[in-house]
């Protein structure tokens, strides 16, 4: 009964968010509550939920203050130069921009922390997507794919959990998987390339063009406009930037032509808190400067929150934060609390300015923290009612003995859906040891089982139970359902390629 309820709950939840019948927050609360009551949770359902929420409070605190901190850094102009550099390299070609997104995500993902990666990537790339009128769903898809694939690094959570659960050195799991990791990353880059091609075609179909005027800055400033625009305005943005990452504008989704929600990024844009200088967002045909192209985005060069004289201080503060984050000297929530306080005091010494700065990020903070707390309802009820344990036991029982020699491959296949629908802790500490013990009877080593278990991470990273992905879609202003439509089948292919390569080179054996 619990097995049926568990799978039914997951099916209903995914259907509701992908068809947009309910928002993710409502679905995360309502669906598990109904199914939990059917499972006999009774009045104890409250304790189940509160225990799960308590365990996620530090994650919520981290995301809350990290959003504020990086939002401040964007507002004061820390990332403006980085965006200019990326535009110099990528120009205004959507293919280059998407590939640049993949490379930037890969570089930042090496720290093993998804939340930090997505904050940095959206801060640097989202204004560029807005400037070029590209779909932010492409950004979330590429960033999610690359980060999920790199989530198997030894200092990342899954490999460390598999190492602890099976008593194996983390490097013994990871090192043989490097060819598989490379193959997965190559597939991600191929997907990124074709997503860029798709965006280029979509923009051309919609009449959006970028041209390089003679005598203009060699950085190829955006001077194109929608074809047929009688006014001759250049650099007009079809999506209006919002006041913060939670506010949305409209951008066409590249694959299906359906509309996707595009956020303005984690900074204060035009009109945010009344602090940003007004801008029409339309540049005359004679204006080819970058200022007009970035008007009404989070990187509007005329925004009142800019602090150019404090650039080196803010850069130094951010470097210190990143160093302390990697060194793991302080708890991350407390680290970002302290950094946020310092950034506010130095950049906005007046109390009124501090309040306006905080208010400009309120929408992003509320959406992310609410999503994390709502995810606690799902995880708490699934664990508290025994659904997770029942589903795991059923999956192990239904594997026929004749398939024993293929237990490593089966584990790799099971890791794809199971790490999506349950936490990594539940899978690696609850299910993997059972599967590994069964595989041992067929001569399959624990190391092979551990390696197979991490191949599902590209799909796991897209789970609504992963706070980092909730942060990514919130900062980008993208609906979780739109993200899933574009990313899940691609993530599945990446995971299967990683598993196939590992089997082909013999690091995941067949008994």
Short mmCIF file of C-alpha atoms in Angstrom, two decimals:
data_model
loop_
_atom_site.label_atom_id
_atom_site.label_comp_id
_atom_site.label_asym_id
_atom_site.label_seq_id
_atom_site.Cartn_x
_atom_site.Cartn_y
_atom_site.Cartn_z
CA UNK A 1 0.00 0.00 0.00
CA UNK A 2 2.79 2.44 0.93
CA UNK A 3 4.61 1.62 -2.29
CA UNK A 4 1.53 2.43 -4.38
CA UNK A 5 0.89 5.64 -2.45
CA UNK A 6 4.54 6.70 -2.76
CA UNK A 7 4.74 6.29 -6.52
CA UNK A 8 1.25 7.77 -6.97
CA UNK A 9 2.22 10.81 -4.92
CA UNK A 10 5.33 11.37 -7.02
CA UNK A 11 3.35 10.96 -10.25
CA UNK A 12 0.67 13.41 -9.17
CA UNK A 13 3.25 15.93 -7.96
CA UNK A 14 5.25 15.87 -11.21
CA UNK A 15 2.10 16.06 -13.34
CA UNK A 16 0.77 19.08 -11.46
CA UNK A 17 3.97 21.13 -11.70
CA UNK A 18 4.81 20.22 -15.29
CA UNK A 19 1.29 20.98 -16.51
CA UNK A 20 1.28 24.14 -14.37
CA UNK A 21 -1.91 23.19 -12.58
CA UNK A 22 -0.21 24.16 -9.30
CA UNK A 23 2.87 26.16 -8.45
CA UNK A 24 5.76 24.08 -7.04
CA UNK A 25 5.30 25.52 -3.55
CA UNK A 26 1.61 24.62 -3.43
CA UNK A 27 2.24 21.17 -4.89
CA UNK A 28 5.07 20.45 -2.44
CA UNK A 29 2.73 21.16 0.47
CA UNK A 30 -0.68 19.98 -0.72
CA UNK A 31 0.14 16.70 -2.52
CA UNK A 32 2.23 15.03 0.23
CA UNK A 33 -0.22 16.19 2.89
CA UNK A 34 -3.15 14.48 1.15
CA UNK A 35 -1.20 11.29 0.45
CA UNK A 36 0.30 11.32 3.97
CA UNK A 37 -3.18 11.32 5.48
CA UNK A 38 -4.17 8.41 3.23
CA UNK A 39 -1.02 6.61 4.44
CA UNK A 40 -2.28 6.86 8.01
CA UNK A 41 -0.03 9.64 9.28
CA UNK A 42 -2.90 11.16 11.28
CA UNK A 43 -2.02 13.95 13.69
CA UNK A 44 1.60 12.80 13.67
CA UNK A 45 1.99 14.35 10.24
CA UNK A 46 2.82 17.68 11.87
CA UNK A 47 5.83 16.27 13.72
CA UNK A 48 7.09 14.59 10.55
CA UNK A 49 7.00 17.86 8.67
CA UNK A 50 8.53 19.95 11.45
CA UNK A 51 11.42 17.52 11.91
CA UNK A 52 12.22 17.76 8.20
CA UNK A 53 11.91 21.55 8.15
CA UNK A 54 14.20 21.81 11.17
CA UNK A 55 16.84 19.79 9.34
CA UNK A 56 16.61 22.18 6.37
CA UNK A 57 16.74 25.43 8.34
CA UNK A 58 20.47 25.89 7.83
CA UNK A 59 20.02 25.46 4.07
CA UNK A 60 17.26 28.07 4.06
CA UNK A 61 19.46 30.48 6.03
CA UNK A 62 22.34 29.94 3.62
CA UNK A 63 20.21 30.63 0.56
CA UNK A 64 18.57 33.66 2.18
CA UNK A 65 21.78 35.49 3.01
CA UNK A 66 23.65 34.31 -0.09
CA UNK A 67 20.92 35.82 -2.28
CA UNK A 68 21.13 39.11 -0.40
CA UNK A 69 24.93 39.21 -0.51
CA UNK A 70 25.35 38.49 -4.22
CA UNK A 71 22.38 40.71 -4.97
CA UNK A 72 24.20 43.57 -3.26
CA UNK A 73 27.36 42.81 -5.22
CA UNK A 74 25.43 42.98 -8.49
CA UNK A 75 23.70 46.21 -7.50
CA UNK A 76 26.97 47.94 -6.62
CA UNK A 77 28.60 46.92 -9.92
CA UNK A 78 31.01 44.14 -8.95
CA UNK A 79 30.05 41.92 -11.90
CA UNK A 80 29.70 44.62 -14.57
CA UNK A 81 33.27 44.21 -15.81
CA UNK A 82 32.91 40.43 -15.89
CA UNK A 83 29.84 40.70 -18.11
CA UNK A 84 31.67 43.09 -20.44
CA UNK A 85 34.56 40.61 -20.69
CA UNK A 86 32.21 37.72 -21.48
CA UNK A 87 30.52 39.83 -24.16
CA UNK A 88 33.92 40.62 -25.70
CA UNK A 89 34.64 36.90 -25.98
CA UNK A 90 31.15 35.70 -26.89
CA UNK A 91 30.00 38.70 -28.87
CA UNK A 92 26.28 38.58 -29.48
CA UNK A 93 26.14 35.08 -30.87
CA UNK A 94 23.67 32.96 -28.85
CA UNK A 95 25.76 29.84 -29.53
CA UNK A 96 28.84 31.39 -27.96
CA UNK A 97 26.83 32.75 -25.06
CA UNK A 98 25.33 29.33 -24.27
CA UNK A 99 28.71 27.61 -24.57
CA UNK A 100 30.15 30.34 -22.35
CA UNK A 101 27.43 29.56 -19.81
CA UNK A 102 28.48 25.91 -19.87
CA UNK A 103 32.17 26.70 -19.41
CA UNK A 104 31.55 29.20 -16.62
CA UNK A 105 29.27 26.74 -14.82
CA UNK A 106 31.88 24.02 -15.16
CA UNK A 107 34.63 26.19 -13.72
CA UNK A 108 32.60 27.38 -10.74
CA UNK A 109 31.11 23.91 -10.13
CA UNK A 110 34.52 22.59 -9.19
CA UNK A 111 34.01 23.91 -5.65
CA UNK A 112 31.35 21.23 -5.21
CA UNK A 113 28.63 23.63 -4.04
CA UNK A 114 25.66 23.97 -6.35
CA UNK A 115 24.13 27.00 -4.65
CA UNK A 116 27.29 29.09 -5.01
CA UNK A 117 27.67 27.98 -8.62
CA UNK A 118 24.17 29.02 -9.61
CA UNK A 119 24.41 32.37 -7.82
CA UNK A 120 27.62 33.25 -9.66
CA UNK A 121 26.42 31.97 -13.05
CA UNK A 122 23.08 33.78 -12.94
CA UNK A 123 24.77 36.94 -11.71
CA UNK A 124 27.19 36.90 -14.64
CA UNK A 125 25.05 35.47 -17.44
CA UNK A 126 21.40 36.38 -16.87
CA UNK A 127 21.85 40.07 -17.80
CA UNK A 128 23.49 38.91 -21.04
CA UNK A 129 20.56 36.62 -21.82
CA UNK A 130 18.20 39.52 -21.18
CA UNK A 131 20.27 41.84 -23.29
CA UNK A 132 20.23 39.43 -26.24
CA UNK A 133 16.56 38.51 -25.65
CA UNK A 134 17.52 34.85 -25.10
CA UNK A 135 15.36 32.46 -23.10
CA UNK A 136 16.53 32.08 -19.49
CA UNK A 137 15.28 28.47 -19.58
CA UNK A 138 18.31 27.74 -21.75
CA UNK A 139 20.52 29.15 -19.00
CA UNK A 140 18.95 26.99 -16.29
CA UNK A 141 19.08 23.91 -18.53
CA UNK A 142 22.77 24.24 -19.36
CA UNK A 143 23.80 25.24 -15.84
CA UNK A 144 21.79 22.38 -14.32
CA UNK A 145 23.26 19.82 -16.74
CA UNK A 146 26.89 20.83 -16.23
CA UNK A 147 26.61 21.16 -12.46
CA UNK A 148 24.79 17.84 -12.13
CA UNK A 149 27.42 16.05 -14.21
CA UNK A 150 30.26 17.51 -12.13
CA UNK A 151 28.45 16.61 -8.91
CA UNK A 152 30.43 13.35 -8.80
CA UNK A 153 33.73 15.02 -7.85
CA UNK A 154 35.27 13.46 -4.70
CA UNK A 155 34.50 16.47 -2.51
CA UNK A 156 30.90 16.55 -3.73
CA UNK A 157 28.09 15.04 -1.70
CA UNK A 158 27.20 11.86 -3.67
CA UNK A 159 30.71 10.43 -3.92
CA UNK A 160 31.40 11.22 -0.27
CA UNK A 161 28.16 9.51 0.75
CA UNK A 162 28.87 6.43 -1.34
CA UNK A 163 32.36 6.32 0.13
CA UNK A 164 31.03 6.47 3.68
CA UNK A 165 28.19 4.00 3.10
CA UNK A 166 30.39 1.31 1.54
CA UNK A 167 33.65 2.09 3.37
CA UNK A 168 35.63 2.88 0.23
CA UNK A 169 38.11 5.67 -0.47
CA UNK A 170 36.40 8.49 -2.38
CA UNK A 171 39.22 8.67 -4.92
CA UNK A 172 38.86 4.94 -5.64
CA UNK A 173 35.31 5.72 -6.71
CA UNK A 174 36.03 8.90 -8.65
CA UNK A 175 39.37 8.34 -10.42
CA UNK A 176 38.22 5.42 -12.62
CA UNK A 177 35.10 7.44 -13.50
CA UNK A 178 37.05 10.33 -15.07
CA UNK A 179 36.58 9.04 -18.67
CA UNK A 180 32.87 8.67 -17.96
CA UNK A 181 32.78 12.20 -16.53
CA UNK A 182 34.52 13.58 -19.62
CA UNK A 183 32.04 11.80 -21.86
CA UNK A 184 29.14 13.25 -19.87
CA UNK A 185 30.57 16.76 -20.11
CA UNK A 186 31.06 16.40 -23.86
CA UNK A 187 27.41 15.41 -24.24
CA UNK A 188 26.45 18.47 -22.16
CA UNK A 189 28.51 20.70 -24.46
CA UNK A 190 26.81 19.17 -27.51
CA UNK A 191 23.43 19.91 -25.95
CA UNK A 192 24.60 23.46 -25.16
CA UNK A 193 25.71 23.97 -28.76
CA UNK A 194 22.38 22.86 -30.20
CA UNK A 195 20.46 24.91 -27.64
CA UNK A 196 22.46 27.90 -28.84
CA UNK A 197 21.63 27.05 -32.45
CA UNK A 198 17.96 26.78 -31.50
CA UNK A 199 18.06 30.18 -29.81
CA UNK A 200 19.79 31.75 -32.81
CA UNK A 201 17.07 30.41 -35.13
CA UNK A 202 14.26 31.46 -32.79
CA UNK A 203 15.60 35.00 -32.54
CA UNK A 204 16.10 35.23 -36.29
CA UNK A 205 12.54 33.96 -36.84
CA UNK A 206 11.24 36.62 -34.48
CA UNK A 207 13.11 39.29 -36.42
CA UNK A 208 15.76 40.03 -33.81
CA UNK A 209 19.10 40.95 -35.38
CA UNK A 210 22.45 42.17 -34.15
CA UNK A 211 24.76 44.08 -36.51
CA UNK A 212 28.17 45.64 -36.25
CA UNK A 213 28.15 49.23 -37.42
CA UNK A 214 31.18 50.69 -39.16
CA UNK A 215 33.28 52.71 -36.82
CA UNK A 216 31.50 51.28 -33.81
CA UNK A 217 33.23 49.86 -30.78
CA UNK A 218 34.89 46.54 -31.77
CA UNK A 219 33.04 44.91 -28.88
CA UNK A 220 30.06 44.61 -31.29
CA UNK A 221 27.50 46.48 -29.29
CA UNK A 222 23.87 45.55 -29.69
CA UNK A 223 22.33 47.90 -32.22
CA UNK A 224 19.82 45.61 -33.90
CA UNK A 225 16.10 45.80 -33.38
CA UNK A 226 13.01 43.81 -34.15
CA UNK A 227 12.63 43.76 -37.92
CA UNK A 228 10.01 46.12 -39.19
CA UNK A 229 10.26 48.49 -36.24
CA UNK A 230 9.17 51.77 -37.80
CA UNK A 231 10.80 53.85 -35.13
CA UNK A 232 14.27 52.54 -35.86
CA UNK A 233 14.91 52.05 -32.17
CA UNK A 234 17.93 49.93 -31.41
CA UNK A 235 18.64 47.72 -28.46
CA UNK A 236 15.01 47.57 -27.38
CA UNK A 237 14.47 44.73 -24.96
CA UNK A 238 11.25 42.79 -25.52
CA UNK A 239 11.27 41.61 -21.93
CA UNK A 240 11.03 44.27 -19.25
CA UNK A 241 13.48 43.74 -16.43
CA UNK A 242 11.90 43.33 -13.04
CA UNK A 243 12.86 44.59 -9.62
CA UNK A 244 14.52 41.42 -8.46
CA UNK A 245 15.12 37.79 -9.28
CA UNK A 246 11.67 36.71 -8.26
CA UNK A 247 9.89 39.16 -10.55
CA UNK A 248 9.25 37.86 -14.01
CA UNK A 249 9.16 39.06 -17.57
CA UNK A 250 8.16 37.15 -20.66
CA UNK A 251 10.57 35.39 -22.98
CA UNK A 252 9.88 32.76 -25.56
CA UNK A 253 11.09 29.27 -24.79
CA UNK A 254 13.40 28.10 -27.55
CA UNK A 255 12.28 24.51 -27.98
CA UNK A 256 8.51 24.62 -28.06
CA UNK A 257 7.75 28.24 -28.71
CA UNK A 258 5.78 28.39 -25.48
CA UNK A 259 6.29 31.28 -23.17
CA UNK A 260 8.73 30.95 -20.29
CA UNK A 261 9.14 33.23 -17.34
CA UNK A 262 12.29 35.30 -17.31
CA UNK A 263 13.58 37.06 -14.23
CA UNK A 264 15.69 40.14 -14.09
CA UNK A 265 18.39 38.52 -12.06
CA UNK A 266 19.42 38.93 -8.46
CA UNK A 267 19.89 42.64 -8.57
CA UNK A 268 17.77 45.74 -8.41
CA UNK A 269 16.75 46.89 -11.85
CA UNK A 270 14.81 49.87 -13.01
CA UNK A 271 12.49 51.11 -10.36
CA UNK A 272 13.66 48.73 -7.63
CA UNK A 273 13.08 50.44 -4.35
CA UNK A 274 13.12 53.74 -6.18
CA UNK A 275 16.89 53.68 -6.18
CA UNK A 276 17.61 53.04 -9.85
CA UNK A 277 17.80 55.85 -12.30
CA UNK A 278 14.99 55.84 -14.82
CA UNK A 279 15.58 54.62 -18.31
CA UNK A 280 13.33 54.12 -21.26
CA UNK A 281 15.05 50.93 -22.32
CA UNK A 282 15.12 52.19 -25.94
CA UNK A 283 18.19 53.64 -27.54
CA UNK A 284 18.13 55.83 -30.60
CA UNK A 285 19.60 54.49 -33.78
CA UNK A 286 22.68 56.65 -33.31
CA UNK A 287 23.45 55.30 -29.83
CA UNK A 288 25.67 52.25 -30.01
CA UNK A 289 27.05 52.32 -26.49
CA UNK A 290 26.79 49.46 -24.07
CA UNK A 291 24.83 51.62 -21.67
CA UNK A 292 21.75 51.68 -23.87
CA UNK A 293 21.92 47.94 -24.45
CA UNK A 294 21.99 47.24 -20.72
CA UNK A 295 19.26 49.70 -19.79
CA UNK A 296 16.47 48.21 -17.74
CA UNK A 297 18.53 45.17 -16.75
CA UNK A 298 20.22 44.30 -13.48
CA UNK A 299 23.40 45.85 -14.97
CA UNK A 300 21.90 49.20 -15.98
CA UNK A 301 24.94 51.54 -16.03
CA UNK A 302 22.78 54.39 -14.73
CA UNK A 303 21.44 52.63 -11.66
CA UNK A 304 21.81 54.66 -8.49
CA UNK A 305 23.17 51.71 -6.50
CA UNK A 306 26.52 51.65 -8.33
CA UNK A 307 29.57 52.09 -6.07
CA UNK A 308 32.56 52.32 -8.47
CA UNK A 309 34.85 53.73 -5.77
CA UNK A 310 34.25 50.63 -3.64
CA UNK A 311 34.95 48.14 -6.43
CA UNK A 312 38.22 46.83 -4.98
CA UNK A 313 36.77 46.58 -1.49
CA UNK A 314 33.81 44.58 -2.76
CA UNK A 315 36.06 42.38 -4.87
CA UNK A 316 38.32 41.73 -1.91
CA UNK A 317 35.38 40.95 0.35
CA UNK A 318 33.97 38.49 -2.18
CA UNK A 319 37.35 36.76 -2.62
CA UNK A 320 37.64 36.38 1.15
CA UNK A 321 34.13 34.90 1.29
CA UNK A 322 34.98 32.40 -1.46
CA UNK A 323 38.23 31.40 0.25
CA UNK A 324 36.49 30.89 3.59
CA UNK A 325 33.71 28.98 1.83
CA UNK A 326 36.18 26.53 0.27
CA UNK A 327 38.27 26.28 3.46
CA UNK A 328 35.09 25.46 5.42
CA UNK A 329 36.26 27.44 8.45
CA UNK A 330 32.85 28.86 9.34
CA UNK A 331 29.35 27.47 8.83
CA UNK A 332 28.20 28.77 5.46
CA UNK A 333 24.98 30.42 6.70
CA UNK A 334 26.92 32.38 9.33
CA UNK A 335 29.64 33.26 6.80
CA UNK A 336 27.11 34.86 4.46
CA UNK A 337 25.37 36.58 7.37
CA UNK A 338 28.62 38.34 8.33
CA UNK A 339 29.49 39.13 4.71
CA UNK A 340 26.04 40.60 4.09
CA UNK A 341 26.28 42.84 7.14
CA UNK A 342 29.72 44.14 6.08
CA UNK A 343 28.57 44.72 2.50
CA UNK A 344 25.50 46.66 3.62
CA UNK A 345 27.35 48.79 6.15
CA UNK A 346 30.10 49.79 3.72
CA UNK A 347 28.07 50.24 0.53
CA UNK A 348 24.89 51.62 2.08
CA UNK A 349 25.79 53.37 5.35
CA UNK A 350 22.41 55.10 5.66
CA UNK A 351 19.63 53.06 7.25
CA UNK A 352 17.11 54.11 4.61
CA UNK A 353 19.36 52.86 1.81
CA UNK A 354 19.92 49.58 3.67
CA UNK A 355 16.20 49.02 4.00
CA UNK A 356 15.61 49.77 0.32
CA UNK A 357 18.41 47.44 -0.70
CA UNK A 358 17.00 44.60 1.36
CA UNK A 359 13.49 45.28 0.09
CA UNK A 360 14.66 45.07 -3.54
CA UNK A 361 15.56 41.40 -3.00
CA UNK A 362 12.50 40.47 -0.98
CA UNK A 363 10.72 38.64 -3.79
CA UNK A 364 13.68 36.34 -4.45
CA UNK A 365 14.19 35.63 -0.76
CA UNK A 366 10.54 34.76 -0.16
CA UNK A 367 10.26 32.44 -3.17
CA UNK A 368 13.46 30.51 -2.44
CA UNK A 369 13.01 30.11 1.31
CA UNK A 370 9.34 29.18 0.87
CA UNK A 371 10.33 26.54 -1.70
CA UNK A 372 12.91 25.01 0.65
CA UNK A 373 10.46 24.91 3.54
CA UNK A 374 7.79 23.39 1.28
CA UNK A 375 10.24 20.70 0.14
CA UNK A 376 10.54 19.78 3.81
CA UNK A 377 6.88 18.78 3.76
CA UNK A 378 7.49 16.28 0.96
CA UNK A 379 10.66 14.77 2.43
CA UNK A 380 9.26 14.70 5.97
CA UNK A 381 6.06 12.88 5.00
CA UNK A 382 7.81 10.43 2.67
CA UNK A 383 10.27 9.50 5.40
CA UNK A 384 7.90 9.68 8.36
CA UNK A 385 5.21 7.49 6.82
CA UNK A 386 7.75 4.91 5.68
CA UNK A 387 7.05 5.45 1.97
CA UNK A 388 10.76 5.82 1.14
CA UNK A 389 11.72 2.59 2.91
CA UNK A 390 8.79 0.69 1.39
CA UNK A 391 9.61 1.90 -2.14
CA UNK A 392 13.28 0.99 -1.71
CA UNK A 393 12.51 -2.48 -0.39
CA UNK A 394 10.04 -3.10 -3.23
CA UNK A 395 12.57 -2.10 -5.88
CA UNK A 396 15.15 -4.46 -4.40
CA UNK A 397 12.65 -7.32 -4.17
CA UNK A 398 11.41 -7.04 -7.75
CA UNK A 399 14.89 -7.56 -9.21
CA UNK A 400 14.94 -11.22 -10.34
CA UNK A 401 17.84 -13.37 -9.20
CA UNK A 402 18.77 -14.03 -12.81
CA UNK A 403 19.66 -10.36 -13.12
CA UNK A 404 22.15 -10.63 -10.26
CA UNK A 405 25.27 -10.39 -12.45
CA UNK A 406 23.95 -7.05 -13.74
CA UNK A 407 23.40 -5.54 -10.29
CA UNK A 408 25.91 -2.74 -10.88
CA UNK A 409 24.21 -1.70 -14.10
CA UNK A 410 20.80 -2.01 -12.44
CA UNK A 411 22.03 0.16 -9.57
CA UNK A 412 23.13 2.80 -12.06
CA UNK A 413 19.72 2.73 -13.71
CA UNK A 414 17.91 2.83 -10.36
CA UNK A 415 20.00 5.79 -9.20
CA UNK A 416 18.45 7.94 -11.93
CA UNK A 417 14.84 7.97 -10.70
CA UNK A 418 15.54 7.21 -7.05
CA UNK A 419 17.91 10.11 -6.42
CA UNK A 420 15.41 12.37 -8.18
CA UNK A 421 12.50 11.37 -5.97
CA UNK A 422 14.37 11.02 -2.67
CA UNK A 423 17.32 12.62 -0.96
CA UNK A 424 20.89 11.48 -1.56
CA UNK A 425 21.08 10.48 2.10
CA UNK A 426 18.10 8.13 1.74
CA UNK A 427 19.54 6.50 -1.37
CA UNK A 428 23.19 6.19 -0.41
CA UNK A 429 22.73 5.24 3.23
CA UNK A 430 19.46 3.33 2.95
CA UNK A 431 19.37 1.61 -0.44
CA UNK A 432 22.93 1.37 -1.78
CA UNK A 433 24.22 -0.85 1.08
CA UNK A 434 21.38 -3.33 0.48
CA UNK A 435 22.03 -3.41 -3.26
CA UNK A 436 25.77 -3.76 -2.68
CA UNK A 437 25.34 -6.68 -0.31
CA UNK A 438 23.15 -8.45 -2.86
CA UNK A 439 25.68 -7.76 -5.63
CA UNK A 440 28.51 -9.25 -3.57
CA UNK A 441 26.91 -12.69 -3.96
CA UNK A 442 27.46 -12.38 -7.70
CA UNK A 443 31.10 -11.28 -7.46
CA UNK A 444 30.47 -7.57 -8.01
CA UNK A 445 32.71 -5.36 -5.87
CA UNK A 446 31.49 -2.57 -3.64
CA UNK A 447 33.63 -0.13 -5.66
CA UNK A 448 31.77 -1.01 -8.85
CA UNK A 449 28.46 -0.50 -7.07
CA UNK A 450 29.58 2.87 -5.71
CA UNK A 451 30.66 4.05 -9.15
CA UNK A 452 27.38 2.95 -10.68
CA UNK A 453 25.42 4.74 -7.96
CA UNK A 454 26.80 8.18 -8.87
CA UNK A 455 25.93 8.07 -12.56
CA UNK A 456 22.39 9.33 -11.89
CA UNK A 457 23.57 12.69 -10.57
CA UNK A 458 22.79 14.73 -13.72
CA UNK A 459 19.12 13.85 -13.14
CA UNK A 460 19.30 14.14 -9.34
CA UNK A 461 20.41 17.76 -9.56
CA UNK A 462 17.15 18.69 -11.28
CA UNK A 463 15.02 17.35 -8.40
CA UNK A 464 12.67 19.77 -6.61
CA UNK A 465 14.14 18.32 -3.40
CA UNK A 466 17.52 19.91 -4.21
CA UNK A 467 17.64 23.45 -2.78
CA UNK A 468 20.28 24.54 -5.28
CA UNK A 469 18.04 23.93 -8.30
CA UNK A 470 15.22 25.83 -6.61
CA UNK A 471 17.65 28.70 -6.19
CA UNK A 472 18.67 28.52 -9.87
CA UNK A 473 15.13 28.69 -11.25
CA UNK A 474 14.17 31.40 -8.78
CA UNK A 475 17.13 33.64 -9.60
CA UNK A 476 16.50 33.13 -13.30
CA UNK A 477 12.76 33.75 -12.97
CA UNK A 478 11.98 30.40 -14.60
CA UNK A 479 9.10 28.09 -13.71
CA UNK A 480 10.30 24.73 -12.39
CA UNK A 481 7.99 22.95 -14.82
CA UNK A 482 9.52 24.78 -17.80
CA UNK A 483 12.98 23.89 -16.57
CA UNK A 484 12.03 20.22 -16.23
CA UNK A 485 10.53 20.07 -19.73
CA UNK A 486 13.80 21.20 -21.25
CA UNK A 487 16.34 19.56 -18.95
CA UNK A 488 15.06 16.16 -17.78
CA UNK A 489 15.37 14.18 -21.01
CA UNK A 490 18.77 15.71 -21.66
CA UNK A 491 19.93 14.89 -18.13
CA UNK A 492 18.69 11.31 -18.63
CA UNK A 493 20.77 10.94 -21.77
CA UNK A 494 23.87 12.31 -20.01
CA UNK A 495 23.40 9.87 -17.12
CA UNK A 496 22.96 6.92 -19.49
CA UNK A 497 26.04 7.90 -21.48
CA UNK A 498 28.11 8.09 -18.29
CA UNK A 499 26.87 4.66 -17.23
CA UNK A 500 27.46 3.14 -20.68
CA UNK A 501 31.01 4.50 -20.92
CA UNK A 502 31.84 3.24 -17.42
CA UNK A 503 30.58 -0.24 -18.33
CA UNK A 504 32.41 -0.16 -21.67
CA UNK A 505 35.79 0.63 -20.10
CA UNK A 506 35.26 -1.89 -17.32
CA UNK A 507 35.10 0.33 -14.24
CA UNK A 508 31.51 -0.83 -13.64
CA UNK A 509 31.65 -4.58 -13.95
CA UNK A 510 29.21 -7.32 -14.82
CA UNK A 511 29.45 -10.39 -12.57
#
